[in-house]
């Protein structure tokens, strides 16, 4: 690529020099790329990088977001308050719970679905894949509303069926129950995200040559051996990618369902770190606390991303 | 013997797949069914709405400015798609076309912004939008989201694999740089850009946290935000809530059924954020 680019600049130099001086032309050639880059870079700076830095500064200040008031510096006070608060502890444990709990839905089940549908001929393959895909494109709010109705404490379908089959004696208020609430948020987010891995793994599988499978089955490998010795290594770059996205984004994926189904309750048992940041900032108007949590987690997620990136480079198997 | 074993495992596989597909789409089915049930049937678990009625829809339209909010969502998603496409096209072109000084750094800066979640930047951005007087407006929602890292990263890949010979020959013909982008590159990447556009539109339509902070009045809000306050209002009007939910899903489902192949392909090409 860089080779080509130096070429193109040579070609530019060959162009006949017009009225403008050589220096002006060179200046234009130097600045032109930045004119094209400017919109993105300026917007990224204003709406992504600058606010990130502001948040880091706010982490050491106290502010109630009241117009006309200014943030006051408080040193490490926000971090002390944060780390000694019980809610924050719960939210970290839950963040881990959701992050690990989502892995079967983002990797294990999608691997099965992708491999199972891969070898099918004709229409059924696409019908299956199309159905797994539907939850993924629906809006989190809509999905949340539907599940809230399905698990409604008095009139929901799930309670109705459980009662009819005699599995429970009285209705369960699922989203007001500390254990059910957490698990349901995990299951609903998982249900939503199954299509994500499935489609990406299916795509990666399509790229694997059929010859490999013929060769390995000639050697007498059964289906499981084929999967273990051929499919899995060849899919490894994609598996690492999905793993990284799942670890980094799972807290954002669960956010909407926490907000719509439980608002973090009952008693903060289903909240996660991002939802706490939102609550600190926009319910408690405690900007410093929210910013401190953001800074802390930004560092943690940054480390995770860095480590995973290096592991991927080391262990993923690339078929060239 | 082997043949027989295989067919049992095939049957098992299909059973599992069918079960999982049913789980995937049943909630959607239940949403539509519930929206059509009348007040007497809404609380029973019959999976067919024997006395189908549209009264829930009528009530939903009376309760909320649904048309207005759908229009808001449509305008918001369209503007987001347009802005994100424009910024990502210009960026990808610049990175591929010229040997920009510090291009590795710029690329790193762009990719790293992917890791910044909205929850980290929402407070400063919220304050800034308020200072600009753009709260309660669609522009206040759209402008901060008008660069999509995901869009840049995916388009950059497509631009990189664009045949250099075509650009070079246009250059030798003395074409202007902008002309090369618009008349040489874009027409050839039409389907790629269309696919990306569909994904961006769906993402925009489903956008939730940021619009929720910027708009509080129903009249100014996209449909997702209206739906959220309907869910949280604790009225026991599940029929009409499901009607409103169905309406909010309708555009996405229509796009999906018309362009299903296209969407899955573009997803395969890009992934989704």
PDB file of C-alpha atoms in Angstrom, chain A residues 86-311:
ATOM      1  CA  UNK A  86     -21.476  -0.886  48.844  1.00  0.00           C
ATOM      2  CA  UNK A  87     -23.359  -0.321  45.583  1.00  0.00           C
ATOM      3  CA  UNK A  88     -20.145   0.076  43.681  1.00  0.00           C
ATOM      4  CA  UNK A  89     -18.845  -3.235  45.027  1.00  0.00           C
ATOM      5  CA  UNK A  90     -22.044  -4.995  43.937  1.00  0.00           C
ATOM      6  CA  UNK A  91     -21.898  -3.352  40.535  1.00  0.00           C
ATOM      7  CA  UNK A  92     -18.356  -4.609  39.939  1.00  0.00           C
ATOM      8  CA  UNK A  93     -19.297  -8.156  40.913  1.00  0.00           C
ATOM      9  CA  UNK A  94     -22.331  -7.940  38.625  1.00  0.00           C
ATOM     10  CA  UNK A  95     -20.260  -6.541  35.779  1.00  0.00           C
ATOM     11  CA  UNK A  96     -18.038  -9.610  36.084  1.00  0.00           C
ATOM     12  CA  UNK A  97     -21.102 -11.850  36.324  1.00  0.00           C
ATOM     13  CA  UNK A  98     -22.604 -10.395  33.135  1.00  0.00           C
ATOM     14  CA  UNK A  99     -19.299 -10.346  31.267  1.00  0.00           C
ATOM     15  CA  UNK A 100     -18.474 -13.974  31.976  1.00  0.00           C
ATOM     16  CA  UNK A 101     -22.102 -15.079  31.760  1.00  0.00           C
ATOM     17  CA  UNK A 102     -22.471 -13.680  28.260  1.00  0.00           C
ATOM     18  CA  UNK A 103     -19.597 -15.711  26.822  1.00  0.00           C
ATOM     19  CA  UNK A 104     -21.716 -18.841  26.194  1.00  0.00           C
ATOM     20  CA  UNK A 105     -24.150 -16.641  24.236  1.00  0.00           C
ATOM     21  CA  UNK A 106     -21.532 -14.763  22.289  1.00  0.00           C
ATOM     22  CA  UNK A 107     -19.194 -17.684  21.572  1.00  0.00           C
ATOM     23  CA  UNK A 108     -20.281 -21.225  22.517  1.00  0.00           C
ATOM     24  CA  UNK A 109     -23.855 -21.289  21.182  1.00  0.00           C
ATOM     25  CA  UNK A 110     -22.956 -19.253  18.060  1.00  0.00           C
ATOM     26  CA  UNK A 111     -20.111 -21.686  17.309  1.00  0.00           C
ATOM     27  CA  UNK A 112     -22.549 -24.578  17.462  1.00  0.00           C
ATOM     28  CA  UNK A 113     -25.119 -22.761  15.324  1.00  0.00           C
ATOM     29  CA  UNK A 114     -22.581 -21.665  12.726  1.00  0.00           C
ATOM     30  CA  UNK A 115     -21.030 -25.117  12.396  1.00  0.00           C
ATOM     31  CA  UNK A 116     -24.420 -26.868  12.382  1.00  0.00           C
ATOM     32  CA  UNK A 117     -25.856 -24.638   9.654  1.00  0.00           C
ATOM     33  CA  UNK A 118     -22.638 -24.423   7.657  1.00  0.00           C
ATOM     34  CA  UNK A 119     -22.900 -27.858   6.075  1.00  0.00           C
ATOM     35  CA  UNK A 120     -26.583 -27.608   5.238  1.00  0.00           C
ATOM     36  CA  UNK A 121     -27.567 -27.341   1.636  1.00  0.00           C
ATOM     37  CA  UNK A 122     -30.126 -24.975   0.189  1.00  0.00           C
ATOM     38  CA  UNK A 123     -32.743 -22.858   1.842  1.00  0.00           C
ATOM     39  CA  UNK A 124     -32.843 -24.154   5.419  1.00  0.00           C
ATOM     40  CA  UNK A 125     -29.407 -22.720   6.136  1.00  0.00           C
ATOM     41  CA  UNK A 126     -30.545 -19.191   5.352  1.00  0.00           C
ATOM     42  CA  UNK A 127     -33.889 -19.620   7.099  1.00  0.00           C
ATOM     43  CA  UNK A 128     -32.180 -20.621  10.346  1.00  0.00           C
ATOM     44  CA  UNK A 129     -29.586 -17.861  10.119  1.00  0.00           C
ATOM     45  CA  UNK A 130     -32.231 -15.277   9.299  1.00  0.00           C
ATOM     46  CA  UNK A 131     -34.172 -16.210  12.435  1.00  0.00           C
ATOM     47  CA  UNK A 132     -31.185 -16.039  14.788  1.00  0.00           C
ATOM     48  CA  UNK A 133     -30.457 -12.656  13.325  1.00  0.00           C
ATOM     49  CA  UNK A 134     -33.820 -11.028  14.116  1.00  0.00           C
ATOM     50  CA  UNK A 135     -33.297 -10.360  17.859  1.00  0.00           C
ATOM     51  CA  UNK A 136     -30.017  -8.645  17.058  1.00  0.00           C
ATOM     52  CA  UNK A 137     -31.492  -5.896  14.902  1.00  0.00           C
ATOM     53  CA  UNK A 138     -34.431  -5.061  17.154  1.00  0.00           C
ATOM     54  CA  UNK A 139     -34.172  -2.031  19.418  1.00  0.00           C
ATOM     55  CA  UNK A 140     -33.182  -2.749  23.045  1.00  0.00           C
ATOM     56  CA  UNK A 141     -36.201  -0.772  24.289  1.00  0.00           C
ATOM     57  CA  UNK A 142     -38.640  -2.821  22.204  1.00  0.00           C
ATOM     58  CA  UNK A 143     -37.007  -6.054  23.285  1.00  0.00           C
ATOM     59  CA  UNK A 144     -37.087  -4.940  26.912  1.00  0.00           C
ATOM     60  CA  UNK A 145     -40.779  -4.106  26.670  1.00  0.00           C
ATOM     61  CA  UNK A 146     -41.629  -7.506  25.197  1.00  0.00           C
ATOM     62  CA  UNK A 147     -39.719  -9.448  27.848  1.00  0.00           C
ATOM     63  CA  UNK A 148     -41.193  -7.339  30.618  1.00  0.00           C
ATOM     64  CA  UNK A 149     -44.619  -8.323  29.371  1.00  0.00           C
ATOM     65  CA  UNK A 150     -43.686 -12.025  29.039  1.00  0.00           C
ATOM     66  CA  UNK A 151     -42.452 -12.068  32.651  1.00  0.00           C
ATOM     67  CA  UNK A 152     -45.176  -9.825  34.036  1.00  0.00           C
ATOM     68  CA  UNK A 153     -45.742 -10.707  37.730  1.00  0.00           C
ATOM     69  CA  UNK A 154     -49.494 -11.234  37.519  1.00  0.00           C
ATOM     70  CA  UNK A 155     -50.514 -11.616  33.893  1.00  0.00           C
ATOM     71  CA  UNK A 156     -47.372 -12.647  32.069  1.00  0.00           C
ATOM     72  CA  UNK A 157     -47.213 -15.717  29.870  1.00  0.00           C
ATOM     73  CA  UNK A 158     -44.333 -17.288  31.801  1.00  0.00           C
ATOM     74  CA  UNK A 159     -46.095 -17.153  35.167  1.00  0.00           C
ATOM     75  CA  UNK A 160     -49.261 -18.382  33.494  1.00  0.00           C
ATOM     76  CA  UNK A 161     -47.557 -21.425  31.994  1.00  0.00           C
ATOM     77  CA  UNK A 162     -45.612 -22.249  35.153  1.00  0.00           C
ATOM     78  CA  UNK A 163     -48.864 -22.164  37.129  1.00  0.00           C
ATOM     79  CA  UNK A 164     -50.729 -24.275  34.579  1.00  0.00           C
ATOM     80  CA  UNK A 165     -48.053 -26.951  34.629  1.00  0.00           C
ATOM     81  CA  UNK A 166     -48.048 -26.880  38.411  1.00  0.00           C
ATOM     82  CA  UNK A 167     -44.385 -25.905  38.632  1.00  0.00           C
ATOM     83  CA  UNK A 168     -45.076 -23.012  40.991  1.00  0.00           C
ATOM     84  CA  UNK A 169     -47.836 -22.386  43.518  1.00  0.00           C
ATOM     85  CA  UNK A 170     -48.066 -18.642  43.239  1.00  0.00           C
ATOM     86  CA  UNK A 171     -46.935 -15.953  40.807  1.00  0.00           C
ATOM     87  CA  UNK A 172     -43.329 -14.862  40.851  1.00  0.00           C
ATOM     88  CA  UNK A 173     -42.412 -11.182  40.539  1.00  0.00           C
ATOM     89  CA  UNK A 174     -39.327 -12.026  38.515  1.00  0.00           C
ATOM     90  CA  UNK A 175     -37.850  -8.564  38.159  1.00  0.00           C
ATOM     91  CA  UNK A 176     -38.340  -7.737  41.843  1.00  0.00           C
ATOM     92  CA  UNK A 177     -36.505 -10.864  42.925  1.00  0.00           C
ATOM     93  CA  UNK A 178     -32.769 -10.400  43.617  1.00  0.00           C
ATOM     94  CA  UNK A 179     -31.777 -13.721  42.058  1.00  0.00           C
ATOM     95  CA  UNK A 180     -34.167 -13.901  39.112  1.00  0.00           C
ATOM     96  CA  UNK A 181     -33.618 -10.268  38.108  1.00  0.00           C
ATOM     97  CA  UNK A 182     -29.899 -10.748  37.532  1.00  0.00           C
ATOM     98  CA  UNK A 183     -30.245 -14.031  35.699  1.00  0.00           C
ATOM     99  CA  UNK A 184     -33.067 -12.784  33.502  1.00  0.00           C
ATOM    100  CA  UNK A 185     -31.083  -9.740  32.428  1.00  0.00           C
ATOM    101  CA  UNK A 186     -28.223 -12.068  31.525  1.00  0.00           C
ATOM    102  CA  UNK A 187     -30.486 -14.457  29.613  1.00  0.00           C
ATOM    103  CA  UNK A 188     -32.301 -11.682  27.743  1.00  0.00           C
ATOM    104  CA  UNK A 189     -29.055  -9.977  26.735  1.00  0.00           C
ATOM    105  CA  UNK A 190     -27.712 -13.378  25.719  1.00  0.00           C
ATOM    106  CA  UNK A 191     -30.832 -14.113  23.681  1.00  0.00           C
ATOM    107  CA  UNK A 192     -30.363 -10.784  21.901  1.00  0.00           C
ATOM    108  CA  UNK A 193     -26.690 -11.330  21.129  1.00  0.00           C
ATOM    109  CA  UNK A 194     -26.695 -14.945  19.885  1.00  0.00           C
ATOM    110  CA  UNK A 195     -27.031 -13.784  16.277  1.00  0.00           C
ATOM    111  CA  UNK A 196     -23.919 -11.640  16.587  1.00  0.00           C
ATOM    112  CA  UNK A 197     -21.404 -14.464  16.939  1.00  0.00           C
ATOM    113  CA  UNK A 198     -23.433 -16.778  14.715  1.00  0.00           C
ATOM    114  CA  UNK A 199     -23.233 -14.514  11.693  1.00  0.00           C
ATOM    115  CA  UNK A 200     -19.561 -13.667  12.177  1.00  0.00           C
ATOM    116  CA  UNK A 201     -18.575 -17.316  12.652  1.00  0.00           C
ATOM    117  CA  UNK A 202     -20.690 -18.338   9.661  1.00  0.00           C
ATOM    118  CA  UNK A 203     -18.858 -15.786   7.561  1.00  0.00           C
ATOM    119  CA  UNK A 204     -15.493 -17.042   8.732  1.00  0.00           C
ATOM    120  CA  UNK A 205     -16.526 -20.633   7.990  1.00  0.00           C
ATOM    121  CA  UNK A 206     -17.529 -19.760   4.438  1.00  0.00           C
ATOM    122  CA  UNK A 207     -13.945 -18.716   3.875  1.00  0.00           C
ATOM    123  CA  UNK A 208     -12.526 -22.131   4.835  1.00  0.00           C
ATOM    124  CA  UNK A 209     -11.762 -24.311   1.845  1.00  0.00           C
ATOM    125  CA  UNK A 210     -13.810 -27.520   1.506  1.00  0.00           C
ATOM    126  CA  UNK A 211     -10.624 -29.361   0.476  1.00  0.00           C
ATOM    127  CA  UNK A 212      -9.380 -29.306   4.052  1.00  0.00           C
ATOM    128  CA  UNK A 213     -12.444 -31.173   5.208  1.00  0.00           C
ATOM    129  CA  UNK A 214     -12.100 -33.755   2.455  1.00  0.00           C
ATOM    130  CA  UNK A 215      -8.469 -34.289   3.323  1.00  0.00           C
ATOM    131  CA  UNK A 216      -9.098 -34.679   7.019  1.00  0.00           C
ATOM    132  CA  UNK A 217     -12.054 -37.036   6.624  1.00  0.00           C
ATOM    133  CA  UNK A 218      -9.973 -39.193   4.283  1.00  0.00           C
ATOM    134  CA  UNK A 219      -7.646 -39.605   7.213  1.00  0.00           C
ATOM    135  CA  UNK A 220     -10.596 -40.991   9.143  1.00  0.00           C
ATOM    136  CA  UNK A 221     -11.312 -38.058  11.429  1.00  0.00           C
ATOM    137  CA  UNK A 222     -14.836 -38.064  12.851  1.00  0.00           C
ATOM    138  CA  UNK A 223     -16.997 -34.985  13.180  1.00  0.00           C
ATOM    139  CA  UNK A 224     -15.704 -34.019  16.584  1.00  0.00           C
ATOM    140  CA  UNK A 225     -12.087 -34.436  15.518  1.00  0.00           C
ATOM    141  CA  UNK A 226     -12.783 -32.365  12.418  1.00  0.00           C
ATOM    142  CA  UNK A 227     -14.169 -29.614  14.617  1.00  0.00           C
ATOM    143  CA  UNK A 228     -11.310 -29.763  17.085  1.00  0.00           C
ATOM    144  CA  UNK A 229      -8.416 -30.119  14.652  1.00  0.00           C
ATOM    145  CA  UNK A 230      -9.620 -28.083  11.714  1.00  0.00           C
ATOM    146  CA  UNK A 231     -12.595 -25.788  12.346  1.00  0.00           C
ATOM    147  CA  UNK A 232     -11.485 -24.436  15.698  1.00  0.00           C
ATOM    148  CA  UNK A 233      -7.907 -23.460  14.717  1.00  0.00           C
ATOM    149  CA  UNK A 234      -9.075 -21.889  11.465  1.00  0.00           C
ATOM    150  CA  UNK A 235     -11.776 -19.914  13.276  1.00  0.00           C
ATOM    151  CA  UNK A 236      -9.419 -18.783  16.023  1.00  0.00           C
ATOM    152  CA  UNK A 237      -8.807 -15.224  14.747  1.00  0.00           C
ATOM    153  CA  UNK A 238     -12.571 -14.643  14.569  1.00  0.00           C
ATOM    154  CA  UNK A 239     -13.119 -16.289  17.953  1.00  0.00           C
ATOM    155  CA  UNK A 240     -10.556 -13.966  19.520  1.00  0.00           C
ATOM    156  CA  UNK A 241     -12.198 -10.959  17.870  1.00  0.00           C
ATOM    157  CA  UNK A 242     -15.664 -11.909  19.128  1.00  0.00           C
ATOM    158  CA  UNK A 243     -14.214 -12.718  22.549  1.00  0.00           C
ATOM    159  CA  UNK A 244     -12.634  -9.291  22.770  1.00  0.00           C
ATOM    160  CA  UNK A 245     -15.796  -7.509  21.641  1.00  0.00           C
ATOM    161  CA  UNK A 246     -17.897  -9.561  24.034  1.00  0.00           C
ATOM    162  CA  UNK A 247     -15.633  -8.781  27.005  1.00  0.00           C
ATOM    163  CA  UNK A 248     -15.393  -5.082  26.179  1.00  0.00           C
ATOM    164  CA  UNK A 249     -18.967  -4.395  25.142  1.00  0.00           C
ATOM    165  CA  UNK A 250     -21.034  -6.708  27.351  1.00  0.00           C
ATOM    166  CA  UNK A 251     -21.566  -3.976  29.945  1.00  0.00           C
ATOM    167  CA  UNK A 252     -22.945  -1.725  27.240  1.00  0.00           C
ATOM    168  CA  UNK A 253     -25.140  -4.522  25.907  1.00  0.00           C
ATOM    169  CA  UNK A 254     -26.719  -5.183  29.331  1.00  0.00           C
ATOM    170  CA  UNK A 255     -27.202  -1.473  30.084  1.00  0.00           C
ATOM    171  CA  UNK A 256     -30.511  -1.078  28.253  1.00  0.00           C
ATOM    172  CA  UNK A 257     -32.098  -4.167  29.825  1.00  0.00           C
ATOM    173  CA  UNK A 258     -31.029  -3.124  33.302  1.00  0.00           C
ATOM    174  CA  UNK A 259     -32.601   0.271  32.663  1.00  0.00           C
ATOM    175  CA  UNK A 260     -35.853  -1.020  31.237  1.00  0.00           C
ATOM    176  CA  UNK A 261     -36.421  -4.169  33.276  1.00  0.00           C
ATOM    177  CA  UNK A 262     -35.145  -3.416  36.773  1.00  0.00           C
ATOM    178  CA  UNK A 263     -33.498   0.038  36.947  1.00  0.00           C
ATOM    179  CA  UNK A 264     -30.683  -1.799  38.696  1.00  0.00           C
ATOM    180  CA  UNK A 265     -32.930  -3.104  41.452  1.00  0.00           C
ATOM    181  CA  UNK A 266     -34.125  -4.685  43.624  1.00  0.00           C
ATOM    182  CA  UNK A 267     -31.731  -3.038  46.093  1.00  0.00           C
ATOM    183  CA  UNK A 268     -29.079  -2.596  43.447  1.00  0.00           C
ATOM    184  CA  UNK A 269     -28.707  -6.337  42.916  1.00  0.00           C
ATOM    185  CA  UNK A 270     -28.887  -6.273  39.105  1.00  0.00           C
ATOM    186  CA  UNK A 271     -26.943  -3.114  38.346  1.00  0.00           C
ATOM    187  CA  UNK A 272     -23.642  -2.944  36.485  1.00  0.00           C
ATOM    188  CA  UNK A 273     -20.841  -0.421  36.366  1.00  0.00           C
ATOM    189  CA  UNK A 274     -22.164   1.573  33.405  1.00  0.00           C
ATOM    190  CA  UNK A 275     -25.617   1.798  34.900  1.00  0.00           C
ATOM    191  CA  UNK A 276     -24.122   3.071  38.168  1.00  0.00           C
ATOM    192  CA  UNK A 277     -22.255   5.769  36.214  1.00  0.00           C
ATOM    193  CA  UNK A 278     -25.542   6.805  34.639  1.00  0.00           C
ATOM    194  CA  UNK A 279     -27.302   6.817  38.002  1.00  0.00           C
ATOM    195  CA  UNK A 280     -24.545   8.740  39.788  1.00  0.00           C
ATOM    196  CA  UNK A 281     -24.572  11.349  37.032  1.00  0.00           C
ATOM    197  CA  UNK A 282     -28.208  11.773  36.102  1.00  0.00           C
ATOM    198  CA  UNK A 283     -30.200  10.595  39.145  1.00  0.00           C
ATOM    199  CA  UNK A 284     -27.912  11.630  41.996  1.00  0.00           C
ATOM    200  CA  UNK A 285     -26.395  14.568  40.095  1.00  0.00           C
ATOM    201  CA  UNK A 286     -23.038  13.518  41.513  1.00  0.00           C
ATOM    202  CA  UNK A 287     -20.806  14.153  38.526  1.00  0.00           C
ATOM    203  CA  UNK A 288     -17.530  13.535  40.367  1.00  0.00           C
ATOM    204  CA  UNK A 289     -18.530  10.037  41.428  1.00  0.00           C
ATOM    205  CA  UNK A 290     -19.688   9.117  37.941  1.00  0.00           C
ATOM    206  CA  UNK A 291     -16.465  10.444  36.443  1.00  0.00           C
ATOM    207  CA  UNK A 292     -14.326   8.588  38.985  1.00  0.00           C
ATOM    208  CA  UNK A 293     -16.072   5.319  38.096  1.00  0.00           C
ATOM    209  CA  UNK A 294     -15.572   6.092  34.406  1.00  0.00           C
ATOM    210  CA  UNK A 295     -11.860   6.749  34.852  1.00  0.00           C
ATOM    211  CA  UNK A 296     -11.386   3.574  36.867  1.00  0.00           C
ATOM    212  CA  UNK A 297     -13.123   1.421  34.320  1.00  0.00           C
ATOM    213  CA  UNK A 298     -11.575   3.058  31.359  1.00  0.00           C
ATOM    214  CA  UNK A 299      -8.200   2.005  32.697  1.00  0.00           C
ATOM    215  CA  UNK A 300      -9.367  -1.552  33.437  1.00  0.00           C
ATOM    216  CA  UNK A 301     -10.965  -2.028  30.009  1.00  0.00           C
ATOM    217  CA  UNK A 302      -7.950  -0.485  28.327  1.00  0.00           C
ATOM    218  CA  UNK A 303      -5.705  -3.059  29.972  1.00  0.00           C
ATOM    219  CA  UNK A 304      -8.058  -5.893  28.968  1.00  0.00           C
ATOM    220  CA  UNK A 305      -8.070  -4.688  25.346  1.00  0.00           C
ATOM    221  CA  UNK A 306      -4.294  -4.381  25.288  1.00  0.00           C
ATOM    222  CA  UNK A 307      -3.681  -7.821  26.781  1.00  0.00           C
ATOM    223  CA  UNK A 308      -6.212  -9.536  24.541  1.00  0.00           C
ATOM    224  CA  UNK A 309      -4.807  -7.849  21.482  1.00  0.00           C
ATOM    225  CA  UNK A 310      -1.377  -9.212  22.293  1.00  0.00           C
ATOM    226  CA  UNK A 311      -2.711 -12.699  23.035  1.00  0.00           C
TER     227      UNK A 311
END
